PDB file of C-alpha atoms in Angstrom:
ATOM      1  CA  MET A 173       8.298   6.451 -11.963  1.00 78.00           C
ATOM      2  CA  PHE A 174       8.290   2.608 -12.201  1.00 76.00           C
ATOM      3  CA  ASP A 175      11.645   2.678 -13.963  1.00 83.00           C
ATOM      4  CA  GLN A 176      13.100   5.358 -11.700  1.00 81.00           C
ATOM      5  CA  LEU A 177      12.228   3.194  -8.805  1.00 80.00           C
ATOM      6  CA  GLY A 178      14.142   0.227 -10.249  1.00 82.00           C
ATOM      7  CA  GLY A 179      11.447  -1.762 -11.988  1.00 84.00           C
ATOM      8  CA  ASP A 180      10.090  -5.188 -10.902  1.00 85.00           C
ATOM      9  CA  ALA A 181      12.960  -5.959  -8.503  1.00 88.00           C
ATOM     10  CA  ALA A 182      12.500  -2.748  -6.593  1.00 87.00           C
ATOM     11  CA  VAL A 183       8.738  -3.019  -6.427  1.00 86.00           C
ATOM     12  CA  ASN A 184       9.092  -6.642  -5.178  1.00 90.00           C
ATOM     13  CA  ALA A 185      11.640  -5.725  -2.555  1.00 91.00           C
ATOM     14  CA  ALA A 186       9.582  -2.755  -1.440  1.00 90.00           C
ATOM     15  CA  VAL A 187       6.444  -4.740  -1.052  1.00 92.00           C
ATOM     16  CA  ASP A 188       8.148  -7.519   0.837  1.00 94.00           C
ATOM     17  CA  ILE A 189       9.780  -4.990   3.338  1.00 94.00           C
ATOM     18  CA  PHE A 190       6.602  -2.968   3.622  1.00 94.00           C
ATOM     19  CA  TYR A 191       4.470  -5.990   4.672  1.00 95.00           C
ATOM     20  CA  ARG A 192       7.082  -7.086   7.141  1.00 96.00           C
ATOM     21  CA  ARG A 193       6.854  -3.601   8.761  1.00 96.00           C
ATOM     22  CA  VAL A 194       2.991  -3.594   8.646  1.00 96.00           C
ATOM     23  CA  LEU A 195       2.552  -7.083  10.154  1.00 96.00           C
ATOM     24  CA  ALA A 196       4.826  -6.112  12.963  1.00 97.00           C
ATOM     25  CA  ASP A 197       2.744  -2.976  13.820  1.00 97.00           C
ATOM     26  CA  ALA A 198       0.137  -3.602  16.440  1.00 97.00           C
ATOM     27  CA  TYR A 199      -1.804  -0.490  15.340  1.00 97.00           C
ATOM     28  CA  VAL A 200      -2.661  -1.900  11.860  1.00 97.00           C
ATOM     29  CA  VAL A 201      -2.048  -5.650  11.902  1.00 96.00           C
ATOM     30  CA  ARG A 202      -5.603  -6.448  12.780  1.00 96.00           C
ATOM     31  CA  PHE A 203      -6.687  -5.453   9.380  1.00 96.00           C
ATOM     32  CA  PHE A 204      -4.516  -8.279   7.836  1.00 94.00           C
ATOM     33  CA  GLU A 205      -5.779 -11.093  10.170  1.00 93.00           C
ATOM     34  CA  GLY A 206      -6.739 -14.064   8.164  1.00 93.00           C
ATOM     35  CA  VAL A 207      -5.345 -12.655   4.920  1.00 93.00           C
ATOM     36  CA  ASP A 208      -3.283 -14.879   2.723  1.00 94.00           C
ATOM     37  CA  MET A 209      -0.205 -12.650   2.696  1.00 94.00           C
ATOM     38  CA  ASP A 210       1.403 -14.395  -0.402  1.00 93.00           C
ATOM     39  CA  LYS A 211      -1.778 -13.467  -2.515  1.00 91.00           C
ATOM     40  CA  GLN A 212      -1.984 -10.024  -0.883  1.00 89.00           C
ATOM     41  CA  ALA A 213       1.649  -9.304  -1.672  1.00 91.00           C
ATOM     42  CA  ALA A 214       1.283 -10.432  -5.309  1.00 88.00           C
ATOM     43  CA  LYS A 215      -1.844  -8.203  -5.714  1.00 84.00           C
ATOM     44  CA  GLN A 216       0.072  -5.275  -4.128  1.00 83.00           C
ATOM     45  CA  LYS A 217       3.020  -5.763  -6.391  1.00 86.00           C
ATOM     46  CA  ALA A 218       0.772  -5.825  -9.509  1.00 83.00           C
ATOM     47  CA  PHE A 219      -1.167  -2.761  -8.330  1.00 78.00           C
ATOM     48  CA  LEU A 220       2.057  -0.779  -7.426  1.00 78.00           C
ATOM     49  CA  THR A 221       3.551  -1.737 -10.788  1.00 82.00           C
ATOM     50  CA  MET A 222       0.593  -0.296 -12.604  1.00 79.00           C
ATOM     51  CA  ALA A 223       0.233   2.709 -10.385  1.00 75.00           C
ATOM     52  CA  PHE A 224       3.825   3.636 -10.849  1.00 78.00           C
ATOM     53  CA  GLY A 225       3.582   3.424 -14.640  1.00 80.00           C
ATOM     54  CA  GLY A 226       4.822  -0.136 -15.216  1.00 84.00           C
ATOM     55  CA  PRO A 227       3.065  -3.029 -16.990  1.00 79.00           C
ATOM     56  CA  HIS A 228      -0.710  -3.250 -16.241  1.00 73.00           C
ATOM     57  CA  ASN A 229      -1.246  -6.771 -14.840  1.00 67.00           C
ATOM     58  CA  TYR A 230      -3.485  -5.764 -11.867  1.00 63.00           C
ATOM     59  CA  THR A 231      -6.721  -7.756 -11.913  1.00 66.00           C
ATOM     60  CA  GLY A 232      -7.803  -7.205  -8.218  1.00 64.00           C
ATOM     61  CA  LYS A 233     -10.841  -5.398  -6.898  1.00 71.00           C
ATOM     62  CA  ASP A 234     -11.058  -1.589  -7.122  1.00 77.00           C
ATOM     63  CA  MET A 235      -9.921   0.245  -4.017  1.00 78.00           C
ATOM     64  CA  ARG A 236     -13.396   0.899  -2.560  1.00 86.00           C
ATOM     65  CA  GLU A 237     -14.580  -2.648  -2.987  1.00 88.00           C
ATOM     66  CA  GLY A 238     -11.309  -4.136  -1.776  1.00 85.00           C
ATOM     67  CA  HIS A 239     -11.279  -2.107   1.354  1.00 89.00           C
ATOM     68  CA  ARG A 240     -14.961  -1.597   2.311  1.00 92.00           C
ATOM     69  CA  HIS A 241     -14.950  -4.503   4.827  1.00 91.00           C
ATOM     70  CA  LEU A 242     -11.913  -2.846   6.474  1.00 94.00           C
ATOM     71  CA  VAL A 243     -13.728   0.502   6.828  1.00 95.00           C
ATOM     72  CA  LYS A 244     -16.486  -1.453   8.552  1.00 96.00           C
ATOM     73  CA  MET A 245     -13.813  -2.757  10.854  1.00 95.00           C
ATOM     74  CA  GLY A 246     -12.804   0.846  11.738  1.00 96.00           C
ATOM     75  CA  LEU A 247     -10.170   1.698   9.097  1.00 97.00           C
ATOM     76  CA  ASN A 248      -9.838   5.468   9.052  1.00 97.00           C
ATOM     77  CA  ASP A 249      -7.489   8.351   8.146  1.00 97.00           C
ATOM     78  CA  SER A 250      -5.185   7.580  11.113  1.00 97.00           C
ATOM     79  CA  HIS A 251      -4.588   3.962   9.840  1.00 97.00           C
ATOM     80  CA  PHE A 252      -4.079   5.294   6.251  1.00 96.00           C
ATOM     81  CA  ASP A 253      -1.494   7.783   7.605  1.00 97.00           C
ATOM     82  CA  HIS A 254       0.235   4.998   9.519  1.00 94.00           C
ATOM     83  CA  ILE A 255       0.437   2.803   6.270  1.00 94.00           C
ATOM     84  CA  LEU A 256       1.947   5.734   4.364  1.00 96.00           C
ATOM     85  CA  MET A 257       4.496   6.093   7.221  1.00 96.00           C
ATOM     86  CA  HIS A 258       5.519   2.482   6.592  1.00 95.00           C
ATOM     87  CA  LEU A 259       5.712   3.011   2.894  1.00 93.00           C
ATOM     88  CA  ARG A 260       7.883   6.079   3.275  1.00 94.00           C
ATOM     89  CA  ALA A 261      10.177   4.222   5.693  1.00 96.00           C
ATOM     90  CA  THR A 262      10.412   1.234   3.403  1.00 93.00           C
ATOM     91  CA  LEU A 263      11.447   3.343   0.428  1.00 91.00           C
ATOM     92  CA  ALA A 264      13.990   5.231   2.509  1.00 94.00           C
ATOM     93  CA  GLU A 265      15.421   1.849   3.748  1.00 93.00           C
ATOM     94  CA  LEU A 266      15.848   0.875   0.073  1.00 90.00           C
ATOM     95  CA  GLY A 267      17.751   4.091  -0.607  1.00 90.00           C
ATOM     96  CA  VAL A 268      15.121   5.708  -2.810  1.00 89.00           C
ATOM     97  CA  ALA A 269      15.750   9.446  -3.284  1.00 90.00           C
ATOM     98  CA  ASN A 270      13.570  11.782  -1.185  1.00 94.00           C
ATOM     99  CA  ASN A 271      11.997  13.463  -4.274  1.00 93.00           C
ATOM    100  CA  LEU A 272      10.919  10.104  -5.592  1.00 90.00           C
ATOM    101  CA  ILE A 273       9.643   9.057  -2.179  1.00 91.00           C
ATOM    102  CA  GLN A 274       7.459  12.184  -2.268  1.00 93.00           C
ATOM    103  CA  GLN A 275       6.111  11.220  -5.708  1.00 89.00           C
ATOM    104  CA  VAL A 276       5.268   7.721  -4.427  1.00 88.00           C
ATOM    105  CA  ILE A 277       3.492   9.131  -1.343  1.00 92.00           C
ATOM    106  CA  ALA A 278       1.583  11.586  -3.489  1.00 92.00           C
ATOM    107  CA  THR A 279       0.431   8.723  -5.751  1.00 88.00           C
ATOM    108  CA  ALA A 280      -0.611   6.676  -2.792  1.00 89.00           C
ATOM    109  CA  GLU A 281      -2.447   9.639  -1.332  1.00 92.00           C
ATOM    110  CA  THR A 282      -4.623   9.802  -4.427  1.00 90.00           C
ATOM    111  CA  THR A 283      -6.270   6.450  -3.320  1.00 89.00           C
ATOM    112  CA  ARG A 284      -7.156   7.730   0.280  1.00 93.00           C
ATOM    113  CA  ASN A 285     -10.870   8.505  -0.396  1.00 95.00           C
ATOM    114  CA  ASP A 286     -11.472   5.313  -2.368  1.00 91.00           C
ATOM    115  CA  VAL A 287      -9.695   3.159   0.332  1.00 93.00           C
ATOM    116  CA  LEU A 288     -11.713   4.821   3.049  1.00 96.00           C
ATOM    117  CA  ASP A 289     -14.948   4.470   0.925  1.00 93.00           C
ATOM    118  CA  ARG A 290     -15.966   8.131   0.877  1.00 93.00           C
TER     119      ARG A 290
END
């Protein structure tokens, strides 16, 4: 899937657009307050590259550990769904084919229970 999406350049562009959307969204922006977004974007790029079948350079926390403090702040399924909406819109903006967008969303969906620490 990594190569189908366009490799590093596509993942980098997607993460940049994605976070621009997320940080402009009043419903989820509070979960990013105080976060070094340059570091966050770099971790996200490495994670997505790995998750999509590219080189494995991700060294961040696992999903449960990395999001547990956000669950304590109220992160729930509605927020996760909102983030998926931004991911879908980002990929569509980049001209990614719908069938590939569905694969990406399905991959992201596999992290829901870990992100929400359940």
